[in-house]
Coordinates of C-alpha atoms in Angstrom, one line a residue:
M175 CA 91.9 139.6 -94.0
T176 CA 89.0 139.9 -96.8
P177 CA 87.1 142.9 -96.9
K178 CA 83.8 142.8 -95.0
Q179 CA 80.5 142.8 -96.7
N180 CA 77.2 144.3 -95.6
L181 CA 74.9 141.4 -95.8
R182 CA 71.7 143.6 -95.4
P183 CA 69.4 140.5 -95.4
N184 CA 66.2 142.4 -94.9
T185 CA 67.0 145.5 -97.2
N186 CA 65.2 145.8 -100.5
P187 CA 67.5 146.5 -103.4
T188 CA 67.7 150.1 -104.4
I189 CA 67.1 151.4 -108.0
F190 CA 70.8 151.6 -108.3
D191 CA 71.3 147.9 -107.3
W192 CA 68.7 146.8 -110.1
M193 CA 70.5 149.1 -112.5
S194 CA 73.8 147.4 -111.5
L195 CA 72.3 144.0 -111.9
V196 CA 71.0 144.9 -115.5
A197 CA 74.2 146.4 -116.5
L198 CA 76.4 143.3 -115.2
F199 CA 74.3 140.8 -116.7
P200 CA 76.1 140.8 -120.2
I201 CA 79.2 140.7 -118.5
F202 CA 78.2 137.6 -116.5
L203 CA 76.9 135.8 -119.7
T204 CA 80.2 136.7 -121.4
K205 CA 82.3 135.5 -118.3
W206 CA 80.1 132.5 -117.8
S207 CA 80.4 131.2 -121.5
L208 CA 84.4 131.7 -121.4
A209 CA 84.6 129.9 -118.2
F210 CA 82.7 127.0 -119.3
F211 CA 84.4 126.3 -122.5
F212 CA 88.0 127.1 -121.3
A213 CA 87.9 126.3 -117.4
N214 CA 89.6 123.0 -116.5
Y215 CA 87.3 121.0 -114.6
Q216 CA 88.4 117.5 -115.8
P217 CA 87.2 115.0 -115.4
L218 CA 83.7 116.3 -114.7
H219 CA 80.6 116.0 -116.8
W220 CA 79.7 118.9 -118.8
R221 CA 76.4 119.3 -116.7
Q222 CA 78.7 119.5 -113.6
K223 CA 81.0 122.0 -115.3
C224 CA 77.9 124.1 -116.2
A225 CA 76.8 124.5 -112.6
L226 CA 80.2 125.3 -111.3
T227 CA 81.2 127.6 -114.0
F228 CA 77.6 129.5 -113.3
L229 CA 78.1 129.6 -109.6
R230 CA 81.7 130.8 -109.7
T231 CA 80.9 133.5 -112.3
Q232 CA 77.8 134.7 -110.4
R233 CA 79.5 135.1 -107.4
T234 CA 82.5 136.9 -108.9
T235 CA 80.4 139.5 -111.1
F236 CA 77.4 140.4 -108.9
P237 CA 77.7 142.2 -105.6
T238 CA 77.3 139.9 -102.5
P239 CA 74.7 141.7 -100.8
L240 CA 72.4 141.9 -104.0
L241 CA 73.1 138.0 -104.4
R242 CA 72.4 137.4 -100.6
W243 CA 68.8 139.4 -100.8
L244 CA 67.9 137.4 -103.9
V245 CA 68.5 134.2 -102.3
R246 CA 66.8 134.9 -99.0
R247 CA 63.6 136.5 -100.6
V248 CA 61.7 133.2 -100.5
S249 CA 61.8 131.4 -97.2
T250 CA 62.6 127.5 -96.5
G251 CA 58.9 126.9 -95.7
A252 CA 57.7 128.6 -99.0
T253 CA 60.3 126.7 -101.3
I254 CA 59.1 123.5 -99.8
K255 CA 55.6 124.1 -100.1
A256 CA 55.8 125.3 -103.8
Y257 CA 57.8 122.4 -104.8
C258 CA 55.7 119.8 -103.0
N259 CA 52.5 121.5 -104.6
K260 CA 54.2 121.3 -108.1
N261 CA 55.0 117.7 -107.8
N262 CA 52.1 116.5 -106.0
I263 CA 54.0 115.4 -102.8
S264 CA 52.1 115.3 -99.5
H265 CA 53.2 117.7 -97.3
R266 CA 52.2 119.2 -93.9
A267 CA 54.0 121.7 -91.6
I268 CA 54.4 121.4 -87.8
I269 CA 55.4 124.5 -85.7
L270 CA 57.2 123.1 -82.4
P271 CA 55.7 124.2 -79.1
V272 CA 57.4 127.5 -78.0
S273 CA 58.4 125.7 -74.9
S274 CA 60.6 123.4 -76.9
T275 CA 63.4 125.8 -77.0
E276 CA 63.0 127.2 -73.6
L277 CA 63.3 130.7 -75.1
H278 CA 60.8 133.4 -75.7
P279 CA 59.6 133.6 -79.4
D280 CA 60.7 137.1 -79.6
I281 CA 64.1 136.0 -78.8
L282 CA 64.2 132.6 -80.9
P283 CA 61.0 131.7 -82.7
P284 CA 60.3 128.0 -82.8
A285 CA 61.4 125.8 -85.7
V286 CA 58.9 124.3 -88.2
L287 CA 59.0 120.9 -89.3
H288 CA 58.0 120.0 -92.8
V289 CA 56.8 116.4 -93.3
L290 CA 56.8 115.0 -96.7
T291 CA 55.1 111.4 -97.2
L292 CA 56.6 109.3 -99.7
G293 CA 55.0 106.5 -101.5
K294 CA 54.2 103.2 -99.9
I295 CA 57.0 100.8 -99.2
E296 CA 56.4 97.3 -100.1
P297 CA 57.3 94.9 -97.3
E298 CA 59.4 92.8 -99.7
T299 CA 61.7 95.6 -100.8
R300 CA 61.9 97.0 -97.0
P301 CA 61.9 94.5 -94.3
G302 CA 61.2 95.9 -91.1
T303 CA 60.3 99.5 -90.2
A304 CA 60.9 102.1 -93.0
P305 CA 63.0 104.6 -91.8
T306 CA 62.3 108.6 -91.6
L307 CA 65.0 110.7 -93.3
L308 CA 65.6 113.9 -90.9
Y309 CA 67.4 116.5 -93.1
F310 CA 69.1 119.5 -92.0
H311 CA 69.7 121.9 -95.2
G312 CA 72.9 124.0 -95.7
G313 CA 73.4 127.6 -96.5
G314 CA 76.2 128.9 -94.0
F315 CA 73.3 129.2 -91.3
V316 CA 72.4 132.4 -93.3
N317 CA 70.6 131.3 -96.4
P318 CA 67.2 129.3 -96.6
L319 CA 66.9 126.0 -98.3
R320 CA 66.6 126.7 -102.1
S321 CA 64.7 124.8 -104.8
P322 CA 67.9 122.9 -106.0
H323 CA 68.0 121.0 -102.6
M324 CA 64.6 119.6 -103.1
P325 CA 65.2 117.0 -106.1
F326 CA 68.3 115.7 -104.0
I327 CA 66.6 115.3 -100.6
L328 CA 63.8 113.3 -102.4
S329 CA 66.2 111.2 -103.9
C330 CA 67.9 110.4 -100.5
G331 CA 64.6 109.4 -99.2
N332 CA 63.7 107.3 -102.0
A333 CA 67.2 105.3 -102.1
A334 CA 66.7 104.9 -98.4
Q335 CA 63.1 103.7 -99.0
A336 CA 62.0 106.1 -96.3
K337 CA 58.3 106.3 -95.6
Q338 CA 58.6 110.0 -94.9
I339 CA 61.1 113.1 -94.8
I340 CA 61.4 115.6 -92.1
I341 CA 63.0 119.0 -93.2
V342 CA 63.7 121.3 -90.5
E343 CA 63.1 125.0 -91.0
Y344 CA 65.5 126.9 -88.6
S345 CA 65.8 130.5 -88.1
L346 CA 68.7 132.2 -90.1
A347 CA 71.8 134.4 -89.1
P348 CA 72.5 137.3 -88.8
E349 CA 69.2 138.0 -87.1
H350 CA 69.7 134.9 -85.0
P351 CA 73.1 134.2 -84.7
Y352 CA 74.5 130.6 -84.1
P353 CA 73.9 128.4 -82.0
A354 CA 70.3 129.5 -82.4
Q355 CA 70.0 127.0 -85.4
L356 CA 71.4 124.2 -83.1
V357 CA 69.2 125.1 -80.4
Q358 CA 66.2 124.5 -82.7
C359 CA 67.4 121.2 -84.3
V360 CA 67.9 119.6 -81.2
A361 CA 64.6 120.8 -79.9
S362 CA 63.1 119.3 -83.3
V363 CA 64.9 115.9 -82.7
S364 CA 63.6 116.0 -79.2
F365 CA 59.9 116.7 -80.3
L366 CA 60.1 114.0 -83.0
L367 CA 61.2 111.5 -80.3
S368 CA 58.5 112.5 -77.7
E369 CA 54.9 111.0 -77.6
S370 CA 53.6 114.3 -77.2
S371 CA 54.4 115.2 -80.9
G372 CA 52.1 112.5 -82.2
L373 CA 54.8 111.0 -84.4
A374 CA 57.0 109.4 -81.5
I375 CA 59.4 108.2 -83.9
P376 CA 62.1 105.8 -82.6
A377 CA 65.5 107.2 -82.6
G378 CA 66.5 103.9 -84.4
D379 CA 64.5 104.5 -87.1
I380 CA 65.9 107.9 -88.1
I381 CA 68.7 108.8 -90.5
L382 CA 70.2 112.0 -89.9
A383 CA 71.3 114.0 -93.0
G384 CA 72.7 117.2 -93.9
D385 CA 74.8 119.3 -96.2
S386 CA 77.6 121.7 -95.6
A387 CA 76.1 123.7 -92.5
G388 CA 73.6 121.1 -92.2
G389 CA 76.2 118.6 -91.8
T390 CA 77.7 120.5 -88.9
L391 CA 74.1 120.2 -87.2
V392 CA 74.2 116.4 -88.1
G393 CA 77.4 116.0 -86.2
S394 CA 76.1 118.2 -83.3
I395 CA 72.9 116.4 -82.4
K396 CA 73.3 114.2 -79.3
Q397 CA 70.3 112.8 -77.5
G398 CA 71.5 109.8 -75.6
Q399 CA 70.0 107.5 -78.0
Q400 CA 71.2 105.9 -81.2
F401 CA 70.1 106.8 -84.4
Q402 CA 70.1 104.5 -87.2
A403 CA 72.5 106.3 -89.7
A404 CA 74.1 109.8 -90.5
V405 CA 74.9 111.5 -93.7
M406 CA 77.2 114.4 -93.5
I407 CA 77.8 115.9 -97.0
S408 CA 80.6 118.6 -97.5
P409 CA 80.3 119.4 -93.8
F410 CA 81.5 122.6 -92.4
V411 CA 83.7 121.3 -89.4
R412 CA 86.5 123.7 -88.7
L413 CA 86.7 127.3 -88.1
H414 CA 90.4 127.7 -87.5
K415 CA 92.2 130.5 -89.5
D416 CA 95.2 127.9 -89.3
S417 CA 93.6 125.6 -92.0
M418 CA 92.4 128.4 -94.3
D419 CA 95.9 130.1 -94.2
A420 CA 98.0 126.8 -94.2
P421 CA 100.5 126.9 -97.3
G422 CA 99.4 124.2 -99.9
G423 CA 96.3 123.5 -98.1
S424 CA 92.8 123.0 -99.8
Y425 CA 91.9 126.5 -99.1
Q426 CA 94.8 127.6 -101.4
M427 CA 94.9 124.5 -103.5
N428 CA 91.3 124.7 -104.6
E429 CA 90.5 128.4 -104.4
K430 CA 90.0 128.2 -108.2
R431 CA 88.3 124.9 -108.5
D432 CA 85.6 125.2 -105.9
Y433 CA 82.7 127.8 -106.1
L434 CA 82.9 128.2 -102.4
T435 CA 85.9 130.5 -101.6
R436 CA 88.1 131.9 -98.5
R437 CA 86.1 135.1 -99.0
Q438 CA 82.7 133.5 -98.8
V439 CA 83.5 131.4 -95.7
D440 CA 84.8 134.5 -94.1
D441 CA 81.5 136.2 -95.1
F442 CA 79.3 133.5 -93.8
G443 CA 81.3 133.2 -90.5
E444 CA 80.9 137.1 -90.1
A445 CA 77.0 136.6 -90.4
W446 CA 76.5 133.6 -88.2
K447 CA 79.1 134.4 -85.6
G448 CA 80.5 130.8 -84.8
D449 CA 82.9 130.8 -82.0
E450 CA 86.1 129.0 -82.5
K451 CA 86.2 128.1 -78.9
E452 CA 82.9 126.3 -78.9
I453 CA 83.1 122.7 -79.8
W454 CA 79.4 122.6 -81.0
A455 CA 80.4 125.3 -83.8
N456 CA 84.2 124.4 -84.3
L457 CA 83.9 120.5 -84.5
C458 CA 87.9 120.1 -84.9
G459 CA 90.8 121.6 -82.8
V460 CA 88.9 122.7 -79.5
E461 CA 90.1 121.5 -76.1
A462 CA 88.4 118.1 -75.6
S463 CA 87.0 117.8 -78.8
E464 CA 88.7 114.5 -79.5
E465 CA 87.2 113.1 -76.4
V466 CA 83.6 114.1 -77.3
W467 CA 83.6 113.0 -80.9
K468 CA 85.3 109.8 -80.3
A469 CA 82.5 109.0 -77.9
V470 CA 79.8 110.3 -80.3
F471 CA 81.0 108.4 -83.4
Q472 CA 83.1 105.7 -82.2
G473 CA 81.2 105.0 -78.9
K474 CA 84.3 105.4 -76.9
G475 CA 83.3 106.4 -73.3
G476 CA 79.4 106.7 -74.1
N477 CA 76.9 105.8 -76.6
K478 CA 77.5 106.3 -80.2
L479 CA 75.3 108.9 -82.0
V480 CA 74.8 106.6 -85.0
K481 CA 75.1 102.8 -86.2
K482 CA 76.8 104.0 -89.2
V483 CA 78.0 107.3 -90.8
L484 CA 78.9 108.4 -94.2
I485 CA 80.7 111.6 -94.7
T486 CA 81.5 112.8 -98.5
V487 CA 84.0 115.4 -99.6
G488 CA 85.0 116.5 -103.2
T489 CA 88.8 116.7 -103.7
A490 CA 88.1 120.0 -105.3
E491 CA 86.7 121.4 -102.2
V492 CA 88.2 124.2 -100.1
F493 CA 86.7 121.9 -97.0
L494 CA 88.8 119.0 -98.2
D495 CA 91.7 119.1 -95.5
D496 CA 89.2 119.9 -92.7
C497 CA 86.9 116.9 -93.7
R498 CA 89.9 114.6 -93.8
L499 CA 91.0 115.9 -90.4
F500 CA 87.3 115.4 -88.9
S501 CA 87.1 111.8 -90.3
G502 CA 90.6 111.0 -89.2
E503 CA 91.4 108.8 -86.1
M504 CA 91.3 111.5 -83.7
Y505 CA 87.4 112.0 -84.4
V506 CA 85.3 109.9 -86.4
N507 CA 88.1 107.4 -87.3
A508 CA 86.6 106.5 -90.8
Q509 CA 87.7 104.3 -93.5
T510 CA 88.7 106.4 -96.5
V511 CA 87.2 105.4 -99.8
V512 CA 88.8 107.1 -102.7
A513 CA 86.4 107.3 -105.7
G514 CA 87.2 108.1 -109.3
H515 CA 85.1 108.6 -112.4
E516 CA 85.0 105.4 -113.9
R517 CA 81.9 104.5 -115.6
N518 CA 81.8 100.7 -114.5
K519 CA 78.7 100.7 -112.0
D520 CA 80.3 97.7 -110.2
M521 CA 83.5 99.4 -109.6
E522 CA 85.2 98.5 -106.4
W523 CA 84.8 101.7 -104.3
L524 CA 81.0 101.4 -104.7
Q525 CA 81.1 97.6 -103.4
N526 CA 83.1 98.8 -100.4
L527 CA 80.6 101.4 -99.4
G528 CA 78.5 99.1 -97.2
K529 CA 81.4 97.3 -95.6
G530 CA 82.4 99.8 -92.5
E531 CA 80.6 101.6 -89.8
R532 CA 82.1 104.8 -90.7
I533 CA 83.1 105.7 -94.3
L534 CA 84.7 108.8 -95.8
V535 CA 84.3 109.0 -99.4
E536 CA 86.8 111.5 -101.3
C537 CA 85.3 112.3 -104.6
E538 CA 87.7 113.0 -107.5
G539 CA 87.5 116.6 -108.9
E540 CA 84.0 117.2 -107.4
A541 CA 83.1 120.5 -105.7
H542 CA 81.2 121.6 -102.5
V543 CA 77.8 119.7 -102.0
Q544 CA 78.1 118.4 -105.4
P545 CA 75.2 116.2 -105.5
V546 CA 72.8 119.2 -104.9
L547 CA 74.1 120.6 -108.0
D548 CA 74.0 117.5 -109.9
T549 CA 70.3 116.4 -109.1
A550 CA 69.0 119.9 -109.8
L551 CA 70.2 119.6 -113.5
G552 CA 69.0 115.9 -113.7
Y553 CA 72.5 114.4 -113.5
R554 CA 72.7 111.1 -111.6
D555 CA 76.0 109.7 -112.4
G556 CA 78.3 112.3 -110.3
I557 CA 80.6 110.3 -107.8
M558 CA 79.2 111.8 -104.6
T559 CA 75.7 111.4 -105.9
R560 CA 76.1 107.6 -106.5
A561 CA 78.1 107.2 -103.4
V562 CA 75.3 108.8 -101.0
M563 CA 72.4 107.0 -103.1
A564 CA 74.6 103.5 -103.1
W565 CA 75.2 103.9 -99.2
L566 CA 71.5 104.6 -98.4
K567 CA 70.2 101.7 -100.4
T568 CA 72.1 99.5 -97.9
W569 CA 69.4 100.5 -95.2

C-alpha cells in the first residue's frame, strides 16, 4: 500500500508551503535537465520527452497537496473562458436546470455546458449535417480541465469538421465523490437531446469524446439512442488491485516510463471513491459487465452506444493492460492496430483506421493522454495525435 496524501483541495498553502516550493525549485530544474538528457524515452520526439520528463520530475519533487492546490485554483469554466477570449473563439455557458440531476443543488450543483462555435463548414467538404463534439475532460474526477487540453479539443473538433464543441464542466471530488460526475454528464446528454434545451441535437449528430477519466464517462453514457461515434483516449477502465499488482504487468513495466504512477492512481481513487463492485466506475471485471458492454459496444442484446468507437493507449502507459482487456473480445471486441513511429504519412496503420467499427490503437512508446501533451507544445506528429485526427476525419 502506498502512503495516503492529504488532498486538501480547498486549503490555501501556508507560508511553509511556499518556502518549500521556492527551496525545491532549483532541485526540480536540475532533476528535469538530467532526466531530459539521460532518460530513455526512445523513440519519442524531443518535445514529447520534454513534456514527460517535466511531469515526472514535477510529481516526484513537489508535495502532492501543493501541486493539487495549484492545479485546482482555476476552475474548468474559467480556463475555457480565458482560452476562448484569448483566441477569439465564440463561447457561451449553459447552466443545466437544477431538476436535470433530480438532486438538490446543495448536494450536487448542476453541470455547466460550454458551447464553442467553430468556423463555417463548407457543404462540399462536409456532406450532410456537421456533427457536434461533446467532450468530457480527464483529471481523475479530481482535477479541472487545464489549458493544455484546449488545443487538443479544438484540433479534434476541426478534424471532425464539427459545427460546435460542447465541453461538460462537472463537479469535482472529493467534495462530490463519484458517481456525481456521471450523474451530471448523463443529465447533460439528456438535456442536449431534449427540445427544451434550445439545441435539440440528434444523438446521431454527436461524437462523444474524452480522455482518461473522461474516457470512463464516455463508456458509461447510455441513453437508448445511438450516437455517431466515440473516442476514448487512454481511458481509466479498471479499478481492480489485481491489475496493479500483477507481476510483469503494465503498472510495473511502465512505472518509470509513464508520468502517471500506481501511487497517483491510488491518490485519485482515494479522492473520487470509485467502487470496485460498481460497473459504472469499474468497467472491467464486475459481475455481468461482459453482458452490459457487449450490448453497449457490440449491439448484442440491445442498441449499440455508437456506430463506431476508437480507443487509444500508449505502450508506455500503466493503463496498457486494462485498455487491452476492455478492448478485447469480452467487452468492446475491437480490432487492434499497432502503430509505430515511422514518418511515412501513408503508412499502413493509418490507412486501416477507418476500416472497422471498433478500433484499438496501441501507440509505440507513448504515455498517458499523449495527444494533450503533444498539442500543448505544438507537436502534431505524435502517433496517438495522428491516429485520433485521422480517425475523426473519416466523419
